[in-house]
């Protein structure tokens, strides 16, 4: 199964879209708005 949250990005590793996760207000985070990754400075 393909991981739809993983975003291949040259020069950065483990970049992911945080869309679809539950938010504090009970709604879901929107796709394509918030991303997380590791070591962007590298």
XYZ file of C-alpha atoms in Angstrom, residues 15-41:
27
model
C 8.548 14.964 4.814
C 4.876 14.342 5.577
C 1.531 16.054 5.127
C -0.280 16.316 8.465
C -3.721 16.399 6.841
C -6.357 14.030 8.138
C -5.327 14.046 11.790
C -7.849 15.017 14.483
C -7.567 18.628 15.712
C -8.331 19.952 19.204
C -11.769 21.212 18.114
C -12.841 17.738 16.964
C -12.392 18.523 13.269
C -9.638 17.144 11.019
C -6.534 18.979 9.840
C -6.703 19.912 6.158
C -4.556 18.199 3.540
C -1.852 20.289 1.847
C -1.681 22.960 4.583
C 0.659 21.707 7.327
C 3.824 19.640 6.816
C 6.511 18.227 9.075
C 9.989 16.945 8.350
C 13.345 16.285 9.901
C 16.656 18.112 9.505
C 15.747 20.666 6.813
C 18.978 22.538 7.627
